[in-house]
Structure formats: structure tokens, C-alpha cells
Amino acid sequence: MKDLLIEHFREMVPLSDEEISIILPHLEVKSYKRKEMILHQGQVSKHMRFVAKGAVHAFTVDEKGNERTVQLALGNWWINDLYSYLTETPSLKNIQAVEESTLIVLHKDSLETLYKEIPALSEFWRLKFQNAYVALQERVYESNRTDAMSKYERLLKEYPGIDQRFPQFMLASYLGITVEYLSYLRRKRSIS
């Protein structure tokens, strides 16, 4: 499983075999059962989390107990409460396995050590954070200028099969629409 993360690193930055041998002991493989919590709201996020296998989602819960899905992650994706991780403050998100999942986690202290020993990892994270910021901006802009059908179609185009991996209520929440409206969009799309 750790090899998946090493290959993921190598897609963006070069790493020597010696550097990999330094990284590997810092990686921890964790398995989660379906619906098992990975991070609870109120905990400080101290790990970067790479989804090696499975499906995971992050969600918030408002004062009325309503859940809002804010992030979806499949294999080869990262999931975290980055704000909590960077500021060392309690998380506003919950992270939960949607199906049996295996994550590779890297503790913040280990990552800080690795930054000093392997400058390429610092470059990897610079690129990742840069890409994440761009993706966040695109999502914000899209939510203000695009209709629900366009958002749904873009999600399906960019992530084929995602609608088979996450329950409809999570997808609807992520898109900012009701489950009923998502069902309408699905029917309308299948007719077209």
C-alpha cells in the first residue's frame, strides 16, 4: 500500500531510492470499516491522509444537526481538514469512511522532519496546496455561476463512477441540492 503513495509523490517530484527509504518508516497504513470515523469534529487534525483504497467523505454538522458534505475522496486522493492541520485548532469537519477504506497517514511532525531531509517533498506539498487552492476557487466560482445540472455533469465527467461509490444524499449535499432534485437531474440526464 505504501508504494501507492510513493508513486503518487513521484508523479509530481523526483525521489531517489535513498529518499524513499527515509520516507517509508514515517508512513502508517490504517484500515477503516464502512461508516467508521477517521476524524471527529473538535479533534485537531495532526495527519495528512492519503486514500489508498476505498471512499471517504468529509462533512460538517450545523447547530440543527444537518450534515453537509464538503469533500469526497476516492483512491489516490487526499482528504483532511487542512485548516485544522495548519492552524492546530479543533476541526470543524468530520471525516468518515463511506466504504471499507485504507488510508496512508503521515503525522505532521514526521512531515516537518521530512521537509528538511527531502526538499522534493516540500516541493510536492507546495504544488499540492497550489492545486488545491485553484480547485477550491473553481468550485466557489462554479457554485455562483453554474446551474445544478452543469455541476452534476461536470462531477460525473471529471470523476467517472463517483455516483456509484457515494450515496445520493452525499452527492446531493456536496452539490448543494436536495436528494429529490438530484433524482430529477439523474432522470433528466438519462432521458437526454
JSON list of C-alpha atoms in Angstrom, two decimals:
[
{"chain": "A", "resi": 1, "resn": "MET", "atom": "CA", "xyz": [0.00, 0.00, 0.00]},
{"chain": "A", "resi": 2, "resn": "LYS", "atom": "CA", "xyz": [2.79, 2.44, 0.81]},
{"chain": "A", "resi": 3, "resn": "ASP", "atom": "CA", "xyz": [4.04, 2.01, -2.76]},
{"chain": "A", "resi": 4, "resn": "LEU", "atom": "CA", "xyz": [0.86, 3.72, -3.98]},
{"chain": "A", "resi": 5, "resn": "LEU", "atom": "CA", "xyz": [1.77, 6.86, -2.08]},
{"chain": "A", "resi": 6, "resn": "ILE", "atom": "CA", "xyz": [5.39, 6.73, -3.23]},
{"chain": "A", "resi": 7, "resn": "GLU", "atom": "CA", "xyz": [4.19, 6.52, -6.85]},
{"chain": "A", "resi": 8, "resn": "HIS", "atom": "CA", "xyz": [1.84, 9.42, -6.15]},
{"chain": "A", "resi": 9, "resn": "PHE", "atom": "CA", "xyz": [4.77, 11.51, -4.88]},
{"chain": "A", "resi": 10, "resn": "ARG", "atom": "CA", "xyz": [6.85, 10.51, -7.90]},
{"chain": "A", "resi": 11, "resn": "GLU", "atom": "CA", "xyz": [4.14, 11.72, -10.30]},
{"chain": "A", "resi": 12, "resn": "MET", "atom": "CA", "xyz": [4.99, 15.27, -9.23]},
{"chain": "A", "resi": 13, "resn": "VAL", "atom": "CA", "xyz": [8.55, 15.22, -7.92]},
{"chain": "A", "resi": 14, "resn": "PRO", "atom": "CA", "xyz": [11.62, 13.04, -8.41]},
{"chain": "A", "resi": 15, "resn": "LEU", "atom": "CA", "xyz": [12.59, 10.86, -5.45]},
{"chain": "A", "resi": 16, "resn": "SER", "atom": "CA", "xyz": [15.66, 8.67, -5.18]},
{"chain": "A", "resi": 17, "resn": "ASP", "atom": "CA", "xyz": [15.58, 5.18, -3.69]},
{"chain": "A", "resi": 18, "resn": "GLU", "atom": "CA", "xyz": [17.52, 6.55, -0.72]},
{"chain": "A", "resi": 19, "resn": "GLU", "atom": "CA", "xyz": [14.89, 9.25, -0.14]},
{"chain": "A", "resi": 20, "resn": "ILE", "atom": "CA", "xyz": [12.14, 6.66, -0.36]},
{"chain": "A", "resi": 21, "resn": "SER", "atom": "CA", "xyz": [13.87, 4.56, 2.29]},
{"chain": "A", "resi": 22, "resn": "ILE", "atom": "CA", "xyz": [13.80, 7.65, 4.55]},
{"chain": "A", "resi": 23, "resn": "ILE", "atom": "CA", "xyz": [10.10, 8.32, 3.87]},
{"chain": "A", "resi": 24, "resn": "LEU", "atom": "CA", "xyz": [8.71, 4.79, 4.29]},
{"chain": "A", "resi": 25, "resn": "PRO", "atom": "CA", "xyz": [9.16, 4.46, 8.09]},
{"chain": "A", "resi": 26, "resn": "HIS", "atom": "CA", "xyz": [7.15, 7.68, 8.55]},
{"chain": "A", "resi": 27, "resn": "LEU", "atom": "CA", "xyz": [4.10, 6.31, 6.73]},
{"chain": "A", "resi": 28, "resn": "GLU", "atom": "CA", "xyz": [1.38, 4.48, 8.63]},
{"chain": "A", "resi": 29, "resn": "VAL", "atom": "CA", "xyz": [-1.26, 2.32, 6.94]},
{"chain": "A", "resi": 30, "resn": "LYS", "atom": "CA", "xyz": [-4.68, 2.43, 8.60]},
{"chain": "A", "resi": 31, "resn": "SER", "atom": "CA", "xyz": [-7.77, 0.45, 7.68]},
{"chain": "A", "resi": 32, "resn": "TYR", "atom": "CA", "xyz": [-11.30, 1.67, 8.34]},
{"chain": "A", "resi": 33, "resn": "LYS", "atom": "CA", "xyz": [-14.60, -0.14, 8.23]},
{"chain": "A", "resi": 34, "resn": "ARG", "atom": "CA", "xyz": [-17.61, 1.24, 6.39]},
{"chain": "A", "resi": 35, "resn": "LYS", "atom": "CA", "xyz": [-19.02, 4.25, 8.30]},
{"chain": "A", "resi": 36, "resn": "GLU", "atom": "CA", "xyz": [-16.06, 4.33, 10.70]},
{"chain": "A", "resi": 37, "resn": "MET", "atom": "CA", "xyz": [-15.00, 7.81, 11.77]},
{"chain": "A", "resi": 38, "resn": "ILE", "atom": "CA", "xyz": [-11.48, 8.90, 10.83]},
{"chain": "A", "resi": 39, "resn": "LEU", "atom": "CA", "xyz": [-11.60, 12.41, 12.31]},
{"chain": "A", "resi": 40, "resn": "HIS", "atom": "CA", "xyz": [-14.25, 13.86, 14.61]},
{"chain": "A", "resi": 41, "resn": "GLN", "atom": "CA", "xyz": [-15.29, 17.48, 14.64]},
{"chain": "A", "resi": 42, "resn": "GLY", "atom": "CA", "xyz": [-13.46, 19.10, 17.57]},
{"chain": "A", "resi": 43, "resn": "GLN", "atom": "CA", "xyz": [-10.30, 16.99, 17.24]},
{"chain": "A", "resi": 44, "resn": "VAL", "atom": "CA", "xyz": [-7.15, 18.63, 15.95]},
{"chain": "A", "resi": 45, "resn": "SER", "atom": "CA", "xyz": [-6.09, 17.13, 12.64]},
{"chain": "A", "resi": 46, "resn": "LYS", "atom": "CA", "xyz": [-2.47, 16.01, 13.01]},
{"chain": "A", "resi": 47, "resn": "HIS", "atom": "CA", "xyz": [-2.09, 13.87, 9.89]},
{"chain": "A", "resi": 48, "resn": "MET", "atom": "CA", "xyz": [-2.13, 14.21, 6.15]},
{"chain": "A", "resi": 49, "resn": "ARG", "atom": "CA", "xyz": [-4.38, 11.41, 4.86]},
{"chain": "A", "resi": 50, "resn": "PHE", "atom": "CA", "xyz": [-3.96, 9.66, 1.52]},
{"chain": "A", "resi": 51, "resn": "VAL", "atom": "CA", "xyz": [-6.78, 7.36, 0.42]},
{"chain": "A", "resi": 52, "resn": "ALA", "atom": "CA", "xyz": [-5.05, 4.27, -0.95]},
{"chain": "A", "resi": 53, "resn": "LYS", "atom": "CA", "xyz": [-8.29, 2.30, -1.32]},
{"chain": "A", "resi": 54, "resn": "GLY", "atom": "CA", "xyz": [-11.95, 2.97, -0.73]},
{"chain": "A", "resi": 55, "resn": "ALA", "atom": "CA", "xyz": [-14.20, 6.01, -0.49]},
{"chain": "A", "resi": 56, "resn": "VAL", "atom": "CA", "xyz": [-14.18, 8.66, 2.21]},
{"chain": "A", "resi": 57, "resn": "HIS", "atom": "CA", "xyz": [-16.09, 11.87, 2.78]},
{"chain": "A", "resi": 58, "resn": "ALA", "atom": "CA", "xyz": [-15.72, 14.95, 4.95]},
{"chain": "A", "resi": 59, "resn": "PHE", "atom": "CA", "xyz": [-18.76, 16.70, 6.32]},
{"chain": "A", "resi": 60, "resn": "THR", "atom": "CA", "xyz": [-19.82, 19.40, 8.73]},
{"chain": "A", "resi": 61, "resn": "VAL", "atom": "CA", "xyz": [-22.79, 19.32, 11.08]},
{"chain": "A", "resi": 62, "resn": "ASP", "atom": "CA", "xyz": [-24.71, 22.53, 11.76]},
{"chain": "A", "resi": 63, "resn": "GLU", "atom": "CA", "xyz": [-26.40, 23.53, 15.01]},
{"chain": "A", "resi": 64, "resn": "LYS", "atom": "CA", "xyz": [-29.62, 21.80, 13.88]},
{"chain": "A", "resi": 65, "resn": "GLY", "atom": "CA", "xyz": [-27.80, 18.51, 13.26]},
{"chain": "A", "resi": 66, "resn": "ASN", "atom": "CA", "xyz": [-27.87, 18.78, 9.46]},
{"chain": "A", "resi": 67, "resn": "GLU", "atom": "CA", "xyz": [-24.89, 17.26, 7.67]},
{"chain": "A", "resi": 68, "resn": "ARG", "atom": "CA", "xyz": [-23.23, 19.00, 4.72]},
{"chain": "A", "resi": 69, "resn": "THR", "atom": "CA", "xyz": [-20.73, 17.02, 2.63]},
{"chain": "A", "resi": 70, "resn": "VAL", "atom": "CA", "xyz": [-17.78, 19.28, 1.83]},
{"chain": "A", "resi": 71, "resn": "GLN", "atom": "CA", "xyz": [-15.28, 16.83, 0.37]},
{"chain": "A", "resi": 72, "resn": "LEU", "atom": "CA", "xyz": [-15.34, 13.45, -1.36]},
{"chain": "A", "resi": 73, "resn": "ALA", "atom": "CA", "xyz": [-12.27, 11.25, -1.81]},
{"chain": "A", "resi": 74, "resn": "LEU", "atom": "CA", "xyz": [-11.58, 8.03, -3.67]},
{"chain": "A", "resi": 75, "resn": "GLY", "atom": "CA", "xyz": [-8.37, 6.04, -4.08]},
{"chain": "A", "resi": 76, "resn": "ASN", "atom": "CA", "xyz": [-5.32, 8.14, -4.91]},
{"chain": "A", "resi": 77, "resn": "TRP", "atom": "CA", "xyz": [-6.88, 11.30, -3.39]},
{"chain": "A", "resi": 78, "resn": "TRP", "atom": "CA", "xyz": [-6.07, 13.22, -0.22]},
{"chain": "A", "resi": 79, "resn": "ILE", "atom": "CA", "xyz": [-8.60, 14.13, 2.46]},
{"chain": "A", "resi": 80, "resn": "ASN", "atom": "CA", "xyz": [-8.11, 16.26, 5.54]},
{"chain": "A", "resi": 81, "resn": "ASP", "atom": "CA", "xyz": [-9.25, 19.29, 7.46]},
{"chain": "A", "resi": 82, "resn": "LEU", "atom": "CA", "xyz": [-6.37, 21.36, 6.22]},
{"chain": "A", "resi": 83, "resn": "TYR", "atom": "CA", "xyz": [-7.37, 24.40, 8.27]},
{"chain": "A", "resi": 84, "resn": "SER", "atom": "CA", "xyz": [-7.21, 22.38, 11.49]},
{"chain": "A", "resi": 85, "resn": "TYR", "atom": "CA", "xyz": [-3.96, 20.75, 10.39]},
{"chain": "A", "resi": 86, "resn": "LEU", "atom": "CA", "xyz": [-2.22, 24.05, 9.58]},
{"chain": "A", "resi": 87, "resn": "THR", "atom": "CA", "xyz": [-3.55, 26.10, 12.50]},
{"chain": "A", "resi": 88, "resn": "GLU", "atom": "CA", "xyz": [-3.56, 23.28, 15.07]},
{"chain": "A", "resi": 89, "resn": "THR", "atom": "CA", "xyz": [-7.11, 24.23, 16.06]},
{"chain": "A", "resi": 90, "resn": "PRO", "atom": "CA", "xyz": [-10.11, 21.92, 16.55]},
{"chain": "A", "resi": 91, "resn": "SER", "atom": "CA", "xyz": [-11.52, 20.56, 13.32]},
{"chain": "A", "resi": 92, "resn": "LEU", "atom": "CA", "xyz": [-14.82, 21.83, 12.00]},
{"chain": "A", "resi": 93, "resn": "LYS", "atom": "CA", "xyz": [-15.13, 18.70, 9.86]},
{"chain": "A", "resi": 94, "resn": "ASN", "atom": "CA", "xyz": [-15.83, 15.05, 10.41]},
{"chain": "A", "resi": 95, "resn": "ILE", "atom": "CA", "xyz": [-14.11, 12.55, 8.13]},
{"chain": "A", "resi": 96, "resn": "GLN", "atom": "CA", "xyz": [-15.73, 9.15, 7.67]},
{"chain": "A", "resi": 97, "resn": "ALA", "atom": "CA", "xyz": [-15.17, 6.05, 5.58]},
{"chain": "A", "resi": 98, "resn": "VAL", "atom": "CA", "xyz": [-18.06, 5.50, 3.17]},
{"chain": "A", "resi": 99, "resn": "GLU", "atom": "CA", "xyz": [-16.86, 2.01, 2.30]},
{"chain": "A", "resi": 100, "resn": "GLU", "atom": "CA", "xyz": [-14.05, -0.15, 3.66]},
{"chain": "A", "resi": 101, "resn": "SER", "atom": "CA", "xyz": [-11.02, 2.07, 3.16]},
{"chain": "A", "resi": 102, "resn": "THR", "atom": "CA", "xyz": [-7.29, 2.02, 3.59]},
{"chain": "A", "resi": 103, "resn": "LEU", "atom": "CA", "xyz": [-5.51, 5.29, 4.25]},
{"chain": "A", "resi": 104, "resn": "ILE", "atom": "CA", "xyz": [-1.84, 6.09, 4.48]},
{"chain": "A", "resi": 105, "resn": "VAL", "atom": "CA", "xyz": [-1.25, 8.75, 7.09]},
{"chain": "A", "resi": 106, "resn": "LEU", "atom": "CA", "xyz": [1.71, 10.97, 7.69]},
{"chain": "A", "resi": 107, "resn": "HIS", "atom": "CA", "xyz": [1.95, 12.75, 11.05]},
{"chain": "A", "resi": 108, "resn": "LYS", "atom": "CA", "xyz": [2.62, 16.49, 10.94]},
{"chain": "A", "resi": 109, "resn": "ASP", "atom": "CA", "xyz": [5.83, 16.15, 12.99]},
{"chain": "A", "resi": 110, "resn": "SER", "atom": "CA", "xyz": [7.13, 13.49, 10.60]},
{"chain": "A", "resi": 111, "resn": "LEU", "atom": "CA", "xyz": [6.29, 15.64, 7.60]},
{"chain": "A", "resi": 112, "resn": "GLU", "atom": "CA", "xyz": [8.12, 18.61, 9.10]},
{"chain": "A", "resi": 113, "resn": "THR", "atom": "CA", "xyz": [11.18, 16.39, 9.61]},
{"chain": "A", "resi": 114, "resn": "LEU", "atom": "CA", "xyz": [10.94, 15.06, 6.06]},
{"chain": "A", "resi": 115, "resn": "TYR", "atom": "CA", "xyz": [10.73, 18.59, 4.62]},
{"chain": "A", "resi": 116, "resn": "LYS", "atom": "CA", "xyz": [14.22, 19.22, 5.99]},
{"chain": "A", "resi": 117, "resn": "GLU", "atom": "CA", "xyz": [15.65, 15.89, 4.87]},
{"chain": "A", "resi": 118, "resn": "ILE", "atom": "CA", "xyz": [13.99, 15.69, 1.45]},
{"chain": "A", "resi": 119, "resn": "PRO", "atom": "CA", "xyz": [13.41, 19.07, -0.21]},
{"chain": "A", "resi": 120, "resn": "ALA", "atom": "CA", "xyz": [11.43, 17.40, -3.03]},
{"chain": "A", "resi": 121, "resn": "LEU", "atom": "CA", "xyz": [8.61, 16.68, -0.52]},
{"chain": "A", "resi": 122, "resn": "SER", "atom": "CA", "xyz": [8.39, 20.36, 0.28]},
{"chain": "A", "resi": 123, "resn": "GLU", "atom": "CA", "xyz": [8.03, 20.98, -3.46]},
{"chain": "A", "resi": 124, "resn": "PHE", "atom": "CA", "xyz": [5.38, 18.25, -3.69]},
{"chain": "A", "resi": 125, "resn": "TRP", "atom": "CA", "xyz": [3.28, 19.92, -0.99]},
{"chain": "A", "resi": 126, "resn": "ARG", "atom": "CA", "xyz": [3.76, 23.37, -2.49]},
{"chain": "A", "resi": 127, "resn": "LEU", "atom": "CA", "xyz": [2.35, 22.06, -5.76]},
{"chain": "A", "resi": 128, "resn": "LYS", "atom": "CA", "xyz": [-0.47, 20.16, -3.99]},
{"chain": "A", "resi": 129, "resn": "PHE", "atom": "CA", "xyz": [-1.54, 23.20, -1.95]},
{"chain": "A", "resi": 130, "resn": "GLN", "atom": "CA", "xyz": [-1.37, 25.38, -5.04]},
{"chain": "A", "resi": 131, "resn": "ASN", "atom": "CA", "xyz": [-3.56, 22.95, -6.99]},
{"chain": "A", "resi": 132, "resn": "ALA", "atom": "CA", "xyz": [-5.97, 22.59, -4.06]},
{"chain": "A", "resi": 133, "resn": "TYR", "atom": "CA", "xyz": [-6.37, 26.36, -3.85]},
{"chain": "A", "resi": 134, "resn": "VAL", "atom": "CA", "xyz": [-7.10, 26.59, -7.57]},
{"chain": "A", "resi": 135, "resn": "ALA", "atom": "CA", "xyz": [-9.65, 23.75, -7.29]},
{"chain": "A", "resi": 136, "resn": "LEU", "atom": "CA", "xyz": [-11.32, 25.48, -4.34]},
{"chain": "A", "resi": 137, "resn": "GLN", "atom": "CA", "xyz": [-11.54, 28.74, -6.28]},
{"chain": "A", "resi": 138, "resn": "GLU", "atom": "CA", "xyz": [-13.04, 26.90, -9.26]},
{"chain": "A", "resi": 139, "resn": "ARG", "atom": "CA", "xyz": [-15.63, 25.27, -7.01]},
{"chain": "A", "resi": 140, "resn": "VAL", "atom": "CA", "xyz": [-16.59, 28.62, -5.46]},
{"chain": "A", "resi": 141, "resn": "TYR", "atom": "CA", "xyz": [-16.85, 30.32, -8.84]},
{"chain": "A", "resi": 142, "resn": "GLU", "atom": "CA", "xyz": [-18.80, 27.39, -10.26]},
{"chain": "A", "resi": 143, "resn": "SER", "atom": "CA", "xyz": [-21.27, 27.44, -7.38]},
{"chain": "A", "resi": 144, "resn": "ASN", "atom": "CA", "xyz": [-22.05, 31.07, -8.13]},
{"chain": "A", "resi": 145, "resn": "ARG", "atom": "CA", "xyz": [-22.33, 30.89, -11.91]},
{"chain": "A", "resi": 146, "resn": "THR", "atom": "CA", "xyz": [-23.37, 27.36, -12.87]},
{"chain": "A", "resi": 147, "resn": "ASP", "atom": "CA", "xyz": [-26.70, 25.57, -12.62]},
{"chain": "A", "resi": 148, "resn": "ALA", "atom": "CA", "xyz": [-27.09, 22.29, -10.75]},
{"chain": "A", "resi": 149, "resn": "MET", "atom": "CA", "xyz": [-27.22, 20.13, -13.89]},
{"chain": "A", "resi": 150, "resn": "SER", "atom": "CA", "xyz": [-23.92, 21.55, -15.13]},
{"chain": "A", "resi": 151, "resn": "LYS", "atom": "CA", "xyz": [-22.30, 20.95, -11.74]},
{"chain": "A", "resi": 152, "resn": "TYR", "atom": "CA", "xyz": [-23.60, 17.37, -11.68]},
{"chain": "A", "resi": 153, "resn": "GLU", "atom": "CA", "xyz": [-22.44, 16.66, -15.24]},
{"chain": "A", "resi": 154, "resn": "ARG", "atom": "CA", "xyz": [-19.01, 18.12, -14.54]},
{"chain": "A", "resi": 155, "resn": "LEU", "atom": "CA", "xyz": [-18.67, 15.95, -11.43]},
{"chain": "A", "resi": 156, "resn": "LEU", "atom": "CA", "xyz": [-19.56, 12.82, -13.41]},
{"chain": "A", "resi": 157, "resn": "LYS", "atom": "CA", "xyz": [-17.25, 13.76, -16.29]},
{"chain": "A", "resi": 158, "resn": "GLU", "atom": "CA", "xyz": [-14.25, 14.55, -14.10]},
{"chain": "A", "resi": 159, "resn": "TYR", "atom": "CA", "xyz": [-14.77, 11.56, -11.79]},
{"chain": "A", "resi": 160, "resn": "PRO", "atom": "CA", "xyz": [-16.40, 8.71, -13.73]},
{"chain": "A", "resi": 161, "resn": "GLY", "atom": "CA", "xyz": [-18.22, 6.26, -11.48]},
{"chain": "A", "resi": 162, "resn": "ILE", "atom": "CA", "xyz": [-18.30, 8.59, -8.47]},
{"chain": "A", "resi": 163, "resn": "ASP", "atom": "CA", "xyz": [-22.09, 8.34, -8.45]},
{"chain": "A", "resi": 164, "resn": "GLN", "atom": "CA", "xyz": [-21.74, 4.58, -7.87]},
{"chain": "A", "resi": 165, "resn": "ARG", "atom": "CA", "xyz": [-19.41, 4.97, -4.91]},
{"chain": "A", "resi": 166, "resn": "PHE", "atom": "CA", "xyz": [-21.21, 7.58, -2.81]},
{"chain": "A", "resi": 167, "resn": "PRO", "atom": "CA", "xyz": [-24.83, 7.56, -1.66]},
{"chain": "A", "resi": 168, "resn": "GLN", "atom": "CA", "xyz": [-27.13, 10.04, -3.41]},
{"chain": "A", "resi": 169, "resn": "PHE", "atom": "CA", "xyz": [-27.64, 12.09, -0.24]},
{"chain": "A", "resi": 170, "resn": "MET", "atom": "CA", "xyz": [-23.88, 12.74, -0.03]},
{"chain": "A", "resi": 171, "resn": "LEU", "atom": "CA", "xyz": [-23.64, 13.72, -3.69]},
{"chain": "A", "resi": 172, "resn": "ALA", "atom": "CA", "xyz": [-26.67, 15.99, -3.35]},
{"chain": "A", "resi": 173, "resn": "SER", "atom": "CA", "xyz": [-25.21, 17.61, -0.26]},
{"chain": "A", "resi": 174, "resn": "TYR", "atom": "CA", "xyz": [-21.84, 18.08, -1.97]},
{"chain": "A", "resi": 175, "resn": "LEU", "atom": "CA", "xyz": [-23.58, 19.73, -4.93]},
{"chain": "A", "resi": 176, "resn": "GLY", "atom": "CA", "xyz": [-25.70, 21.89, -2.63]},
{"chain": "A", "resi": 177, "resn": "ILE", "atom": "CA", "xyz": [-29.05, 20.48, -3.75]},
{"chain": "A", "resi": 178, "resn": "THR", "atom": "CA", "xyz": [-31.73, 18.21, -2.30]},
{"chain": "A", "resi": 179, "resn": "VAL", "atom": "CA", "xyz": [-31.81, 14.47, -2.89]},
{"chain": "A", "resi": 180, "resn": "GLU", "atom": "CA", "xyz": [-35.11, 14.90, -4.71]},
{"chain": "A", "resi": 181, "resn": "TYR", "atom": "CA", "xyz": [-33.61, 17.44, -7.07]},
{"chain": "A", "resi": 182, "resn": "LEU", "atom": "CA", "xyz": [-30.62, 15.17, -7.71]},
{"chain": "A", "resi": 183, "resn": "SER", "atom": "CA", "xyz": [-33.06, 12.35, -8.58]},
{"chain": "A", "resi": 184, "resn": "TYR", "atom": "CA", "xyz": [-34.79, 14.72, -11.03]},
{"chain": "A", "resi": 185, "resn": "LEU", "atom": "CA", "xyz": [-31.41, 15.63, -12.60]},
{"chain": "A", "resi": 186, "resn": "ARG", "atom": "CA", "xyz": [-30.49, 11.95, -12.93]},
{"chain": "A", "resi": 187, "resn": "ARG", "atom": "CA", "xyz": [-33.81, 11.16, -14.66]},
{"chain": "A", "resi": 188, "resn": "LYS", "atom": "CA", "xyz": [-33.49, 14.18, -16.92]},
{"chain": "A", "resi": 189, "resn": "ARG", "atom": "CA", "xyz": [-29.92, 13.20, -17.83]},
{"chain": "A", "resi": 190, "resn": "SER", "atom": "CA", "xyz": [-30.88, 9.59, -18.61]},
{"chain": "A", "resi": 191, "resn": "ILE", "atom": "CA", "xyz": [-33.63, 10.78, -20.97]},
{"chain": "A", "resi": 192, "resn": "SER", "atom": "CA", "xyz": [-31.32, 13.12, -22.90]}
]
